[in-house]
């Protein structure tokens, strides 16, 4: 049996007619920037997230950048984040002129170790960006406590965690602000790039909205310089069709994770993801840790099973961060994870037969 890593076609099949109708409506309406669909999507996502307001943006990368800028972060400041994330998280910090301060992971998990965060705080630290990687909520209580103690801003990177819950509430509702991504493979994926920002302080969100639209208050009236980071009308119209399905899609991902946990149980060499008590992960990625990743990946490929690696490098070893002089060996937990992790197929439309085929192939590799 061929098992794809991701099958967006199957996921979209039941809502295909509605997606086509929405796209055609925007095309025929000839209103492509801003407008009713963007406004309606922002309101619908706000209601779903349980917050008063959402600001649509062009992508999470620019959303993070805009948020940092609007909190006044820039040259001379330091922002702490995880060394094991998509480059976008770190890139958005550097783009403001602030210094990225990387932290290692908590052993056995893929998220920031609060003990490491506490060690990295200096008088220059202005913010912490916890990333809810793979849809697993980060240790928010501990991170928020450090932030309270040192008066730091917490910006949650929810790019991979739309709908995940921490102590009953959706992630994103804990920090001073949170950023979401609608990159097509995300749990709420669009049909191109897209993202959203929320913030506790309405004045900050207003500024982020303005910053994302050239700092303007009205046509040709610009209060400050910003960037072009608007959510497209066509993306908003399509995301409105997808949003009501996210909770159901996330539940299906959790079901696939449960099938994997059951099917891989007892294989000594395979470490399956741990769930932190009082969290509800949404398995954007289902990542196992094995001693011989390359060989297992090759074996699964020979069995028509697609896999991924998220990520093959921790950010500290990349040429982009050579200037930080924190080469190999600086973040042992993250670096070990990068060498041993393997992402198994995971998507809401995946069947029990497909999950069983993956588990059977892994078991055959570790007889
Ligand atoms: C953790 C994390 N943060 C930020 C981003 C950036 O998202 P976008 O592609 O919408 O800019 C991504 C996307 O891969 C991500 O995984």
Coordinates of C-alpha atoms and ligand atoms in Angstrom, one line a residue:
X1 CA 0.0 0.0 0.0
X2 CA 1.3 3.5 -1.0
X3 CA 1.1 5.9 1.9
X4 CA 1.6 9.6 1.1
X5 CA 3.1 11.9 3.7
X6 CA 0.2 14.3 3.2
X7 CA -2.9 14.2 0.9
X8 CA -4.5 17.6 0.7
X9 CA -6.6 16.5 -2.2
X10 CA -8.4 13.9 -0.1
X11 CA -8.8 16.4 2.7
X12 CA -10.4 19.0 0.4
X13 CA -12.6 16.6 -1.6
X14 CA -15.8 16.9 0.7
X15 CA -15.6 20.7 0.5
X16 CA -14.4 21.1 -3.1
X17 CA -17.6 22.5 -4.5
X18 CA -17.8 25.2 -1.7
X19 CA -14.1 26.1 -2.3
X20 CA -14.6 26.5 -6.0
X21 CA -17.7 28.6 -5.4
X22 CA -15.8 30.9 -3.0
X23 CA -12.9 31.3 -5.3
X24 CA -15.1 32.1 -8.3
X25 CA -17.1 34.6 -6.2
X26 CA -14.0 36.5 -5.3
X27 CA -12.7 36.4 -8.9
X28 CA -16.1 37.5 -10.3
X29 CA -16.3 40.2 -7.6
X30 CA -13.1 41.9 -8.8
X31 CA -12.2 42.9 -5.2
X32 CA -8.9 41.2 -4.4
X33 CA -7.3 43.2 -1.6
X34 CA -9.1 43.5 1.8
X35 CA -12.9 43.7 1.7
X36 CA -15.8 41.6 3.1
X37 CA -14.2 38.1 3.0
X38 CA -11.1 39.3 4.9
X39 CA -13.3 41.1 7.5
X40 CA -15.6 38.1 7.8
X41 CA -12.8 35.6 8.1
X42 CA -11.2 37.7 10.9
X43 CA -14.5 37.8 12.8
X44 CA -15.1 34.0 12.3
X45 CA -11.6 33.1 13.4
X46 CA -11.9 35.4 16.4
X47 CA -15.1 33.7 17.5
X48 CA -13.5 30.3 17.0
X49 CA -10.3 31.3 18.9
X50 CA -12.3 33.0 21.6
X51 CA -10.7 36.4 21.3
X52 CA -12.2 39.8 20.4
X53 CA -10.2 40.4 17.3
X54 CA -7.9 38.8 14.7
X55 CA -5.7 40.5 12.2
X56 CA -5.1 38.6 8.9
X57 CA -1.6 38.9 7.5
X58 CA 0.3 37.7 4.5
X59 CA 2.1 34.9 6.3
X60 CA 3.3 34.0 9.8
X61 CA 6.8 35.2 9.1
X62 CA 5.7 38.7 8.3
X63 CA 3.2 38.4 11.2
X64 CA 5.9 37.7 13.7
X65 CA 8.1 40.5 12.3
X66 CA 5.2 43.0 12.5
X67 CA 4.4 41.9 16.0
X68 CA 8.0 42.3 17.2
X69 CA 8.2 45.7 15.6
X70 CA 5.0 46.9 17.1
X71 CA 6.2 45.9 20.5
X72 CA 9.1 48.2 19.9
X73 CA 11.7 45.5 19.6
X74 CA 14.8 46.4 17.6
X75 CA 18.6 46.9 17.7
X76 CA 20.1 46.3 21.2
X77 CA 17.3 44.0 22.3
X78 CA 17.5 40.2 22.7
X79 CA 14.6 37.8 22.0
X80 CA 14.8 34.2 23.3
X81 CA 13.4 31.4 21.2
X82 CA 13.9 27.7 20.5
X83 CA 16.8 26.5 18.4
X84 CA 14.5 23.8 17.0
X85 CA 12.0 25.5 14.8
X86 CA 11.4 26.8 11.2
X87 CA 13.8 29.5 10.4
X88 CA 10.9 32.0 10.2
X89 CA 10.7 32.3 14.0
X90 CA 14.4 33.3 14.3
X91 CA 14.4 35.3 11.0
X92 CA 11.6 37.6 12.2
X93 CA 13.7 38.5 15.3
X94 CA 16.9 39.2 13.3
X95 CA 15.0 41.3 10.8
X96 CA 14.0 43.8 13.5
X97 CA 17.7 44.3 14.3
X98 CA 17.4 42.4 17.7
X99 CA 19.6 39.5 18.6
X100 CA 18.2 36.0 18.5
X101 CA 19.0 34.0 21.6
X102 CA 18.6 30.3 21.1
X103 CA 17.6 27.8 23.7
X104 CA 17.8 24.1 23.8
X105 CA 14.8 21.7 24.2
X106 CA 13.4 20.0 27.2
X107 CA 14.7 16.4 27.1
X108 CA 12.1 14.0 25.7
X109 CA 10.0 16.9 24.2
X110 CA 10.5 19.1 21.2
X111 CA 9.7 22.4 22.9
X112 CA 11.7 25.0 24.8
X113 CA 13.2 24.0 28.1
X114 CA 12.0 26.7 30.6
X115 CA 15.1 26.1 32.7
X116 CA 17.3 27.0 29.7
X117 CA 15.1 30.1 29.0
X118 CA 15.7 31.3 32.6
X119 CA 19.4 31.0 32.1
X120 CA 19.4 33.1 28.9
X121 CA 17.6 36.1 30.3
X122 CA 19.8 39.2 30.4
X123 CA 19.1 42.9 31.0
X124 CA 18.7 43.2 27.2
X125 CA 16.0 40.5 26.9
X126 CA 12.7 41.9 25.7
X127 CA 10.7 38.9 24.7
X128 CA 10.3 35.1 24.5
X129 CA 8.9 33.3 21.5
X130 CA 7.7 29.8 22.5
X131 CA 6.9 27.7 19.5
X132 CA 4.2 25.0 19.9
X133 CA 6.1 22.8 17.6
X134 CA 4.4 19.9 15.8
X135 CA 1.2 21.1 17.4
X136 CA 2.4 20.2 21.0
X137 CA 1.8 23.1 23.4
X138 CA 4.9 24.4 25.0
X139 CA 5.3 24.7 28.7
X140 CA 3.4 28.0 28.9
X141 CA 3.0 28.2 32.7
X142 CA 6.8 28.1 33.3
X143 CA 7.5 30.4 30.4
X144 CA 4.9 32.9 31.5
X145 CA 6.3 32.9 35.0
X146 CA 9.8 33.7 33.7
X147 CA 8.3 36.5 31.6
X148 CA 6.3 37.9 34.6
X149 CA 9.5 37.8 36.8
X150 CA 11.6 39.7 34.2
X151 CA 8.8 41.8 32.6
X152 CA 9.2 40.2 29.2
X153 CA 6.7 40.0 26.3
X154 CA 5.6 36.5 25.3
X155 CA 4.7 36.0 21.7
X156 CA 3.4 32.5 20.9
X157 CA 4.3 31.0 17.6
X158 CA 1.2 29.0 16.8
X159 CA 2.1 28.4 13.2
X160 CA 1.9 24.6 13.8
X161 CA -0.7 24.6 16.5
X162 CA -4.0 26.0 15.3
X163 CA -6.6 24.6 17.8
X164 CA -4.2 22.9 20.2
X165 CA -5.2 23.4 23.8
X166 CA -3.2 24.1 27.0
X167 CA -5.1 23.7 30.2
X168 CA -8.4 23.9 28.4
X169 CA -7.8 27.0 26.4
X170 CA -6.6 27.2 22.8
X171 CA -2.9 28.1 22.5
X172 CA -2.4 31.7 21.4
X173 CA -4.6 33.0 24.2
X174 CA -1.8 33.0 26.8
X175 CA 0.9 35.3 25.5
X176 CA 0.7 39.1 24.9
X177 CA 0.4 38.1 21.2
X178 CA 0.3 35.0 19.0
X179 CA 0.9 34.4 15.4
X180 CA -0.7 31.7 13.1
X181 CA 0.2 30.4 9.7
X182 CA -2.1 29.2 6.9
X183 CA 0.6 27.7 4.8
X184 CA -1.2 25.0 2.8
X185 CA 0.1 22.0 4.9
X186 CA -0.7 23.6 8.2
X187 CA -3.7 22.4 10.3
X188 CA -5.7 25.3 9.0
X189 CA -4.1 25.5 5.6
X190 CA -4.9 28.0 2.9
X191 CA -4.3 27.8 -0.9
X192 CA -1.1 29.8 -0.9
X193 CA 0.5 31.9 1.9
X194 CA -1.5 33.4 4.7
X195 CA -1.4 34.1 8.5
X196 CA -3.0 35.8 11.4
X197 CA -2.1 37.7 14.5
X198 CA -3.9 38.2 17.8
X199 CA -2.8 40.4 20.7
X200 CA -4.2 41.0 24.2
X201 CA -3.9 44.8 23.9
X202 CA -6.2 46.1 21.2
X203 CA -3.9 49.1 20.7
X204 CA -1.0 46.8 19.8
X205 CA -3.2 44.8 17.4
X206 CA -4.3 48.1 15.8
X207 CA -0.7 49.0 15.3
X208 CA 0.1 45.5 13.8
X209 CA -2.8 45.9 11.4
X210 CA -1.5 49.3 10.3
X211 CA 2.1 48.1 10.1
X212 CA 1.0 45.2 7.9
X213 CA -0.6 47.8 5.6
X214 CA 2.2 50.3 5.2
X215 CA 1.4 52.1 8.5
X216 CA -1.6 53.7 6.9
X217 CA -4.7 55.0 8.5
X218 CA -6.5 55.8 5.3
X219 CA -5.7 55.7 1.6
X220 CA -2.4 57.6 1.0
X221 CA -2.3 58.6 4.6
X222 CA 0.6 56.9 6.4
X223 CA 1.3 57.4 10.1
X224 CA 4.5 55.4 10.0
X225 CA 6.4 53.1 7.6
X226 CA 5.3 49.5 7.6
X227 CA 5.3 46.7 5.1
X228 CA 2.8 45.0 2.8
X229 CA 1.6 42.0 4.8
X230 CA -2.1 41.7 4.1
X231 CA -4.2 38.6 3.9
X232 CA -5.5 38.2 0.3
X233 CA -9.3 38.3 -0.2
X234 CA -9.2 35.0 -2.1
X235 CA -7.3 33.3 0.8
X236 CA -9.8 34.7 3.3
X237 CA -12.7 33.4 1.3
X238 CA -11.2 29.9 1.1
X239 CA -10.2 29.9 4.7
X240 CA -13.8 30.7 5.7
X241 CA -14.8 27.4 4.1
X242 CA -12.0 25.5 5.9
X243 CA -12.2 27.0 9.4
X244 CA -15.4 25.2 10.5
X245 CA -13.7 21.9 9.7
X246 CA -10.5 22.5 11.7
X247 CA -11.6 21.0 15.0
X248 CA -12.9 17.9 13.2
X249 CA -9.6 17.7 11.2
X250 CA -7.6 18.0 14.4
X251 CA -9.6 15.3 16.1
X252 CA -8.9 13.0 13.1
X253 CA -5.2 13.7 13.4
X254 CA -5.4 12.7 17.1
X255 CA -7.1 9.5 16.0
X256 CA -4.2 8.8 13.6
X257 CA -1.8 9.5 16.5
X258 CA -3.6 7.0 18.7
X259 CA -3.4 4.4 15.9
X260 CA 0.3 5.0 15.7
X261 CA 0.8 4.9 19.5
X262 CA -1.0 1.5 19.6
X263 CA 0.6 0.1 16.5
X264 CA 4.2 1.1 17.5
X265 CA 3.8 0.0 21.1
X266 CA 6.5 -2.2 22.4
X267 CA 9.1 -1.5 19.6
X268 CA 12.1 -0.9 21.8
X269 CA 13.9 1.3 19.3
X270 CA 10.9 3.7 18.6
X271 CA 10.1 6.6 20.9
X272 CA 6.6 8.0 20.1
X273 CA 5.6 11.5 21.1
X274 CA 4.8 12.2 24.7
X275 CA 1.8 14.3 25.7
X276 CA 2.2 16.8 28.4
X277 CA -0.6 16.5 31.0
X278 CA -3.4 19.0 30.6
X279 CA -2.6 19.6 26.9
X280 CA -4.4 18.6 23.8
X281 CA -2.0 18.4 20.9
X282 CA -3.1 18.6 17.3
X283 CA -0.3 16.6 15.6
X284 CA 0.7 18.9 12.9
X285 CA 3.6 16.5 12.6
X286 CA 3.9 13.0 14.1
X287 CA 7.5 12.6 15.0
X288 CA 9.2 9.5 16.3
X289 CA 12.8 9.2 17.5
X290 CA 14.8 6.2 16.4
X291 CA 18.5 5.2 16.6
X292 CA 18.9 4.8 12.8
X293 CA 16.8 7.4 11.1
X294 CA 18.3 7.2 7.6
X295 CA 18.0 3.4 7.4
X296 CA 14.4 3.4 8.6
X297 CA 13.5 6.2 6.2
X298 CA 15.0 4.2 3.3
X299 CA 13.2 1.1 4.4
X300 CA 9.9 2.9 4.5
X301 CA 10.5 4.5 1.1
X302 CA 11.1 1.0 -0.3
X303 CA 7.7 0.1 1.1
X304 CA 6.0 3.1 -0.6
X305 CA 5.7 5.1 2.6
X306 CA 6.6 8.7 2.5
X307 CA 8.2 10.3 5.5
X308 CA 9.8 13.7 6.4
X309 CA 12.4 15.2 8.7
X310 CA 11.4 18.3 10.7
X311 CA 14.1 19.4 10.9
X312 CA 17.4 17.9 9.7
X313 CA 19.4 20.9 11.2
X314 CA 19.0 22.8 14.4
X315 CA 19.2 26.5 13.6
X316 CA 22.6 27.0 15.4
X317 CA 24.5 24.9 12.8
X318 CA 23.1 26.7 9.8
X319 CA 25.3 29.2 7.8
X320 CA 22.6 31.8 8.5
X321 CA 23.6 31.8 12.2
X322 CA 27.3 31.2 11.9
X323 CA 27.8 34.7 13.3
X324 CA 26.4 33.6 16.7
X325 CA 29.4 31.2 17.0
X326 CA 27.2 28.4 18.5
X327 CA 28.2 25.6 16.2
X328 CA 27.7 21.8 16.6
X329 CA 27.5 20.7 20.2
X330 CA 26.0 23.9 21.6
X331 CA 22.5 22.6 21.9
X332 CA 22.9 18.8 22.5
X333 CA 19.2 17.9 23.0
X334 CA 18.0 19.7 19.8
X335 CA 21.0 18.4 17.8
X336 CA 20.3 14.8 18.9
X337 CA 16.7 15.2 18.0
X338 CA 17.6 16.5 14.5
X339 CA 19.7 13.4 13.8
X340 CA 17.2 10.9 15.1
X341 CA 13.7 12.1 14.4
X342 CA 11.4 10.9 11.6
X343 CA 8.0 12.4 10.7
X344 CA 5.5 9.7 9.8
X345 CA 2.6 10.3 7.4
X346 CA -0.1 12.5 9.1
X347 CA -3.2 14.0 7.7
X348 CA -6.8 14.1 8.7
X349 CA -8.1 11.9 5.8
X350 CA -5.6 9.1 6.6
X351 CA -7.2 5.7 7.1
X352 CA -6.7 3.1 9.7
X353 CA -5.3 0.8 6.9
X354 CA -2.7 3.4 6.0
X355 CA -1.6 3.9 9.6
X356 CA -1.5 0.1 10.1
X357 CA 0.6 -0.2 7.0
X358 CA 3.1 2.3 8.4
X359 CA 3.3 0.5 11.8
X360 CA 3.7 -2.9 10.1
X361 CA 6.6 -1.6 8.0
X362 CA 8.3 0.0 11.0
X363 CA 7.8 -3.3 13.0
X364 CA 9.3 -5.3 10.1
X365 CA 12.4 -3.0 10.3
X366 CA 12.8 -3.8 14.0
X367 CA 12.0 -7.5 14.2
Ligands
LIG1 C1 7.0 27.2 13.7 C2 6.8 28.1 12.5 N1 6.8 29.4 12.6 C3 6.6 30.2 11.6 C4 6.4 29.7 10.3 C5 6.3 30.7 9.2 O1 5.0 30.5 8.6 P1 4.7 31.2 7.1 O2 5.1 30.1 6.1 O3 3.2 31.4 7.1 O4 5.5 32.4 7.0 C6 6.4 28.4 10.1 C7 6.2 27.8 8.8 O5 6.7 26.8 8.4 C8 6.5 27.5 11.2 O6 6.5 26.2 11.1

